[in-house]
mmCIF file of C-alpha atoms in Angstrom:
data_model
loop_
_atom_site.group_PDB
_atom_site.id
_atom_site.type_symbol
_atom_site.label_atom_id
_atom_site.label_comp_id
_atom_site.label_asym_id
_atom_site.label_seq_id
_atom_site.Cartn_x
_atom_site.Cartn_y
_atom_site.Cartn_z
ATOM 1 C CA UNK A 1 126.759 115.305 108.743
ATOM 2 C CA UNK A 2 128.541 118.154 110.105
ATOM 3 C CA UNK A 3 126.206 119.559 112.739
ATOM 4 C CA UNK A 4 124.902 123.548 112.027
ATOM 5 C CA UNK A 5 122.204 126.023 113.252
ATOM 6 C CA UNK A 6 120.569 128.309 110.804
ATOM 7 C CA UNK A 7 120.395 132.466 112.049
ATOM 8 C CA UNK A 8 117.448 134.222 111.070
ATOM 9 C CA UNK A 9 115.853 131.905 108.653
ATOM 10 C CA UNK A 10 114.204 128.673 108.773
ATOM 11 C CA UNK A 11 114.990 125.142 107.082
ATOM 12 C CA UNK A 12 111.604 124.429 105.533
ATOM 13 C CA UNK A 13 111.928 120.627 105.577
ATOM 14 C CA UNK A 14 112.962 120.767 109.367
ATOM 15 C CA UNK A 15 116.469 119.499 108.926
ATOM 16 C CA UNK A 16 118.345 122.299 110.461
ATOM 17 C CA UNK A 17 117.985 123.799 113.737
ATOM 18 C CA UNK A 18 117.544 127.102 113.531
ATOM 19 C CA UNK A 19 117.041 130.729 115.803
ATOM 20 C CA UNK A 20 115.055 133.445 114.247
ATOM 21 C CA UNK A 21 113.015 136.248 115.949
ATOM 22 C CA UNK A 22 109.342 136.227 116.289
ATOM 23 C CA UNK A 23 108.328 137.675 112.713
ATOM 24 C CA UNK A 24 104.873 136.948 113.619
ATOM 25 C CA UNK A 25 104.656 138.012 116.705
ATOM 26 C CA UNK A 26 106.856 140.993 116.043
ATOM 27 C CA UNK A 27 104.984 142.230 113.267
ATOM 28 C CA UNK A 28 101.144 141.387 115.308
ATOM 29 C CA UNK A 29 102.530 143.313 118.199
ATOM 30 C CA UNK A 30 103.389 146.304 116.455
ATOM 31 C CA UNK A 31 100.612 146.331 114.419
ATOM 32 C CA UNK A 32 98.056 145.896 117.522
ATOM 33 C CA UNK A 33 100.212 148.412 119.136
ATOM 34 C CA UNK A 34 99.135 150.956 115.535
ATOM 35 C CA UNK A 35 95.736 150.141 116.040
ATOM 36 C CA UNK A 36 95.488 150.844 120.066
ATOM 37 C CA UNK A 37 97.106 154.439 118.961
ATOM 38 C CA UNK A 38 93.649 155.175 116.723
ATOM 39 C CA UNK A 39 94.675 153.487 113.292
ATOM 40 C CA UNK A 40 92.782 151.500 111.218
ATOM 41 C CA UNK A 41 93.740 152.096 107.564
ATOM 42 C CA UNK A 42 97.161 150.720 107.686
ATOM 43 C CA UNK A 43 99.841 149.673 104.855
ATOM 44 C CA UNK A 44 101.859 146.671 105.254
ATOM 45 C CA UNK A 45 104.973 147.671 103.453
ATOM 46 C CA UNK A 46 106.530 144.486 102.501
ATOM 47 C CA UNK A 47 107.958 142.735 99.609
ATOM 48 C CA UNK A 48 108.300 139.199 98.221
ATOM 49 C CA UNK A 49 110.900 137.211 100.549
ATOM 50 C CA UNK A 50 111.935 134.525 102.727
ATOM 51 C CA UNK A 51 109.103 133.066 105.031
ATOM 52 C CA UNK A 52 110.457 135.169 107.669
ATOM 53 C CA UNK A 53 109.223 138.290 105.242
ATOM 54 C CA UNK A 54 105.914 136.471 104.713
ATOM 55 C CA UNK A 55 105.568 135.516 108.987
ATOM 56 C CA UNK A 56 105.807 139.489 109.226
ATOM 57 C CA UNK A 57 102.320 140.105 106.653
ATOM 58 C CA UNK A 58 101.002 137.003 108.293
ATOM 59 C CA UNK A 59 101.238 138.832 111.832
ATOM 60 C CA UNK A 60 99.874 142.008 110.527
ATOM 61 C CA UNK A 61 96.859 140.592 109.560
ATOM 62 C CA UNK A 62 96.456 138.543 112.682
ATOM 63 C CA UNK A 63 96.583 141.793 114.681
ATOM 64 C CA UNK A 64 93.160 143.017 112.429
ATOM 65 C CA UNK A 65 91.441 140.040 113.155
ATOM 66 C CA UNK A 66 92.298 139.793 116.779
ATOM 67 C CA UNK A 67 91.119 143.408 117.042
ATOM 68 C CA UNK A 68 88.216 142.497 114.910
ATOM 69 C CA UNK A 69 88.841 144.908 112.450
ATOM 70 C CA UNK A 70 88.300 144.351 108.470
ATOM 71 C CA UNK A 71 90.899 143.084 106.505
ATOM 72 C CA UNK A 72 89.469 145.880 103.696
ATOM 73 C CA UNK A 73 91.160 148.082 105.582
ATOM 74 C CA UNK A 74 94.407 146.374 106.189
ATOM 75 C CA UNK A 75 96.354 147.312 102.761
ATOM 76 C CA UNK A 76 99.633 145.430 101.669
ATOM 77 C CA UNK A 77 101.622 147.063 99.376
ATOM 78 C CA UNK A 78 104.752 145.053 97.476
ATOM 79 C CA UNK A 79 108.301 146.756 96.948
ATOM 80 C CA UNK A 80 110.367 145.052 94.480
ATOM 81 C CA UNK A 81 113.288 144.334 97.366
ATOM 82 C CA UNK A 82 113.787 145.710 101.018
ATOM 83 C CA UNK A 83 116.344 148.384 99.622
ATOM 84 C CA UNK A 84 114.974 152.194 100.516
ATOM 85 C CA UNK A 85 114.932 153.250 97.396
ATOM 86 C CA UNK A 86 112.657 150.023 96.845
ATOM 87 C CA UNK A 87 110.333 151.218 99.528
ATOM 88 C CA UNK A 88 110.403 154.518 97.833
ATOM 89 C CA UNK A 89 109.190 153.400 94.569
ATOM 90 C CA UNK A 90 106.428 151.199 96.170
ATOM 91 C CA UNK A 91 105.092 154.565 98.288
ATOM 92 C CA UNK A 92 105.242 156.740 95.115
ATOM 93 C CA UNK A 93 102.906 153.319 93.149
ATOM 94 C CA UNK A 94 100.596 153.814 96.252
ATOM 95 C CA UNK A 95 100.025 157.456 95.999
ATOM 96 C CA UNK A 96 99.575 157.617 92.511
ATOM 97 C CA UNK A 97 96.761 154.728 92.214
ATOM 98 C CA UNK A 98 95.540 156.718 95.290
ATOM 99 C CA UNK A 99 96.192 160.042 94.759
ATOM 100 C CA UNK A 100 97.909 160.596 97.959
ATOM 101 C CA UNK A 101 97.518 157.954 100.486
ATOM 102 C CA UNK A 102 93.845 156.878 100.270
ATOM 103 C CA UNK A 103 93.059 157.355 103.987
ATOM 104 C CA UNK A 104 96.169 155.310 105.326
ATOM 105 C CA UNK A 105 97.000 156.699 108.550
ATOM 106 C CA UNK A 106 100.074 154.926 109.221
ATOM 107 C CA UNK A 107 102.539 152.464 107.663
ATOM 108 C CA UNK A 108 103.973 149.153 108.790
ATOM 109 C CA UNK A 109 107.141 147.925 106.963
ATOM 110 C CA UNK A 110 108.528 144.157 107.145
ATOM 111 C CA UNK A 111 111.901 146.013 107.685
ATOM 112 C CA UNK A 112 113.738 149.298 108.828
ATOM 113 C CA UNK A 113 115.367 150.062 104.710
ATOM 114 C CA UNK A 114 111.526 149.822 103.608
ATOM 115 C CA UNK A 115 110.642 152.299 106.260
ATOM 116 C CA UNK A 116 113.906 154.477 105.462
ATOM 117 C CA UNK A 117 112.188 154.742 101.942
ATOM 118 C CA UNK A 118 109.297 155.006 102.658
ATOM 119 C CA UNK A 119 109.960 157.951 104.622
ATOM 120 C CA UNK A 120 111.526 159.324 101.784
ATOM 121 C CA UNK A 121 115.282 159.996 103.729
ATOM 122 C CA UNK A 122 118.385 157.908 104.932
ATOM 123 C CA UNK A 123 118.184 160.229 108.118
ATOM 124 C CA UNK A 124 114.678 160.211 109.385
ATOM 125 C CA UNK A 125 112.987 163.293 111.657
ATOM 126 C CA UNK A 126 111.275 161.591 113.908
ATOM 127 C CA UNK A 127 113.224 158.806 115.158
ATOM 128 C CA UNK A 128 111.955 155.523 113.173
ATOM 129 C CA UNK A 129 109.629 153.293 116.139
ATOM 130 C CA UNK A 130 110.935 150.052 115.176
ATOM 131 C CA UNK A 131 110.578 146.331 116.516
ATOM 132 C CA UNK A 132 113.748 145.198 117.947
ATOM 133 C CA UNK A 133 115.065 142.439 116.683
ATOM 134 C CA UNK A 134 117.440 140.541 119.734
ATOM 135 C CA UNK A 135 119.747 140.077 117.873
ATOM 136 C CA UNK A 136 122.727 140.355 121.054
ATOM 137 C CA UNK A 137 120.812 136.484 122.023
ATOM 138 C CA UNK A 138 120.266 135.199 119.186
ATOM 139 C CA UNK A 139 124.371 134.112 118.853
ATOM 140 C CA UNK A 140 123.960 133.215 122.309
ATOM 141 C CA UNK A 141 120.649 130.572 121.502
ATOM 142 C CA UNK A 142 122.447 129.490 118.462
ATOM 143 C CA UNK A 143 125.235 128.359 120.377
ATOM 144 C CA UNK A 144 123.637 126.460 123.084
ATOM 145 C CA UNK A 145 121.610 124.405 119.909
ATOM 146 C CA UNK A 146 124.624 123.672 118.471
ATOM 147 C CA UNK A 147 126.267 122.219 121.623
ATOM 148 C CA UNK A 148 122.968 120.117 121.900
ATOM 149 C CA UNK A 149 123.231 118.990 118.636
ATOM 150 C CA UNK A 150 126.491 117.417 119.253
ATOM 151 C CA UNK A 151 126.365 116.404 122.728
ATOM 152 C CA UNK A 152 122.479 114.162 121.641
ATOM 153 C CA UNK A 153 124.331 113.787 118.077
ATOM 154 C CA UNK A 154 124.270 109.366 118.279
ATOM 155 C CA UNK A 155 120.027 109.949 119.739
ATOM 156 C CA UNK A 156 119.490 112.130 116.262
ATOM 157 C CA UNK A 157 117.765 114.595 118.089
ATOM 158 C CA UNK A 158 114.653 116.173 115.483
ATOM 159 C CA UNK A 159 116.009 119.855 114.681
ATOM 160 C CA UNK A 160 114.787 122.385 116.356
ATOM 161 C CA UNK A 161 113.254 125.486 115.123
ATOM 162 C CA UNK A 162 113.640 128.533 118.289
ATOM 163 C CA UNK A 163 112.077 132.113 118.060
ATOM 164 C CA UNK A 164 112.675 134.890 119.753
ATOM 165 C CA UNK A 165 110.594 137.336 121.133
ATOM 166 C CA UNK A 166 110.773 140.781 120.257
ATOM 167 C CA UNK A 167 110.383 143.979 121.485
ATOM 168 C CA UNK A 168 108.489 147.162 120.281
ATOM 169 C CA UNK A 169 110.878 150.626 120.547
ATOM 170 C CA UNK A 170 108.481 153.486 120.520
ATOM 171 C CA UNK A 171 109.972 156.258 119.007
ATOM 172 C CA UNK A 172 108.389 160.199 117.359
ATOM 173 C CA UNK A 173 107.676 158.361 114.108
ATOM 174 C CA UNK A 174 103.766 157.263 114.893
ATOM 175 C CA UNK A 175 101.353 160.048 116.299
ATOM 176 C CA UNK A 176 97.938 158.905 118.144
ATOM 177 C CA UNK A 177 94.745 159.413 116.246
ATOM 178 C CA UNK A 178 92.550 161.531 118.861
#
């Protein structure tokens, strides 16, 4: 009875209100942006989470069929966690079934520790490209559903599930295939 907004997750049986960023659209806008930059063997570094996790896979393939590429070519590979050295060990299980990256040009990761790992360095050379998360509004949006929520509270409002979108921050970590 006590009136709440989830941050950066989602209440599955739509109880909750709740904020959360784009994952989808997030992860199909950085992805298209990988494949308008030449690529079309890409890894989907991920790992088994939330549905906010799962949103970000379910964007990356979105972005292959939108582009009408094959999915055969659009490789997901599971870490055990989103810790670095988690994204580590999943790159070093990839290039040994592969023996070395089996034509992937470039790797997506469902979050910035993957990528750290993945990379294989806590300080990366180039700059990470990332998708930024807003997080500075998502307080903000959170708020204002939480005032609704108890100015409509006798009307029992349904909750209310709000993304964010997000934006792509191009960095010297992805190189265009020529």
């Amino acid at each position: 009875g006590i009136p709440a907004v989830l941050m950066n997750g989602e209440d599955h049986e739509m109880q909750i209100d709740s904020v959360t960023p784009g994952n989808r659209f997030g992860a199909r806008y950085a992805t298209n942006w990988l494949i308008e930059q030449g690529h079309r063997n890409i890894l989907h570094l991920t790992w088994e989470g939330r549905s906010t996790i799962r949103r970000r896979r379910d964007g990356f393939l979105d972005a292959f069929r939108t582009n009408g590429l094959s999915l055969e070519t659009a490789y997901v590979q599971q870490a055990e966690g989103y810790l670095p050295d988690m994204g580590a060990a999943a790159i070093d299980r990839w290039i040994a079934k592969h023996e070395g990256m089996g034509g992937v040009t470039a790797i997506f990761c469902a979050a910035d520790n993957l990528a750290l790992g993945a990379m294989l360095g806590e300080l990366t050379s180039p700059a990470l490209s990332t998708v930024s998360v807003p997080l500075d509004h998502m307080g903000i949006a959170a708020l204002h559903l939480l005032e609704q929520r108890i100015v409509n509270a006798a009307g029992a409002p349904p909750a209310h599930r709000l993304e964010l979108g997000c934006r792509l921050t191009i960095r010297g970590s992805v190189r265009r295939l020529d």
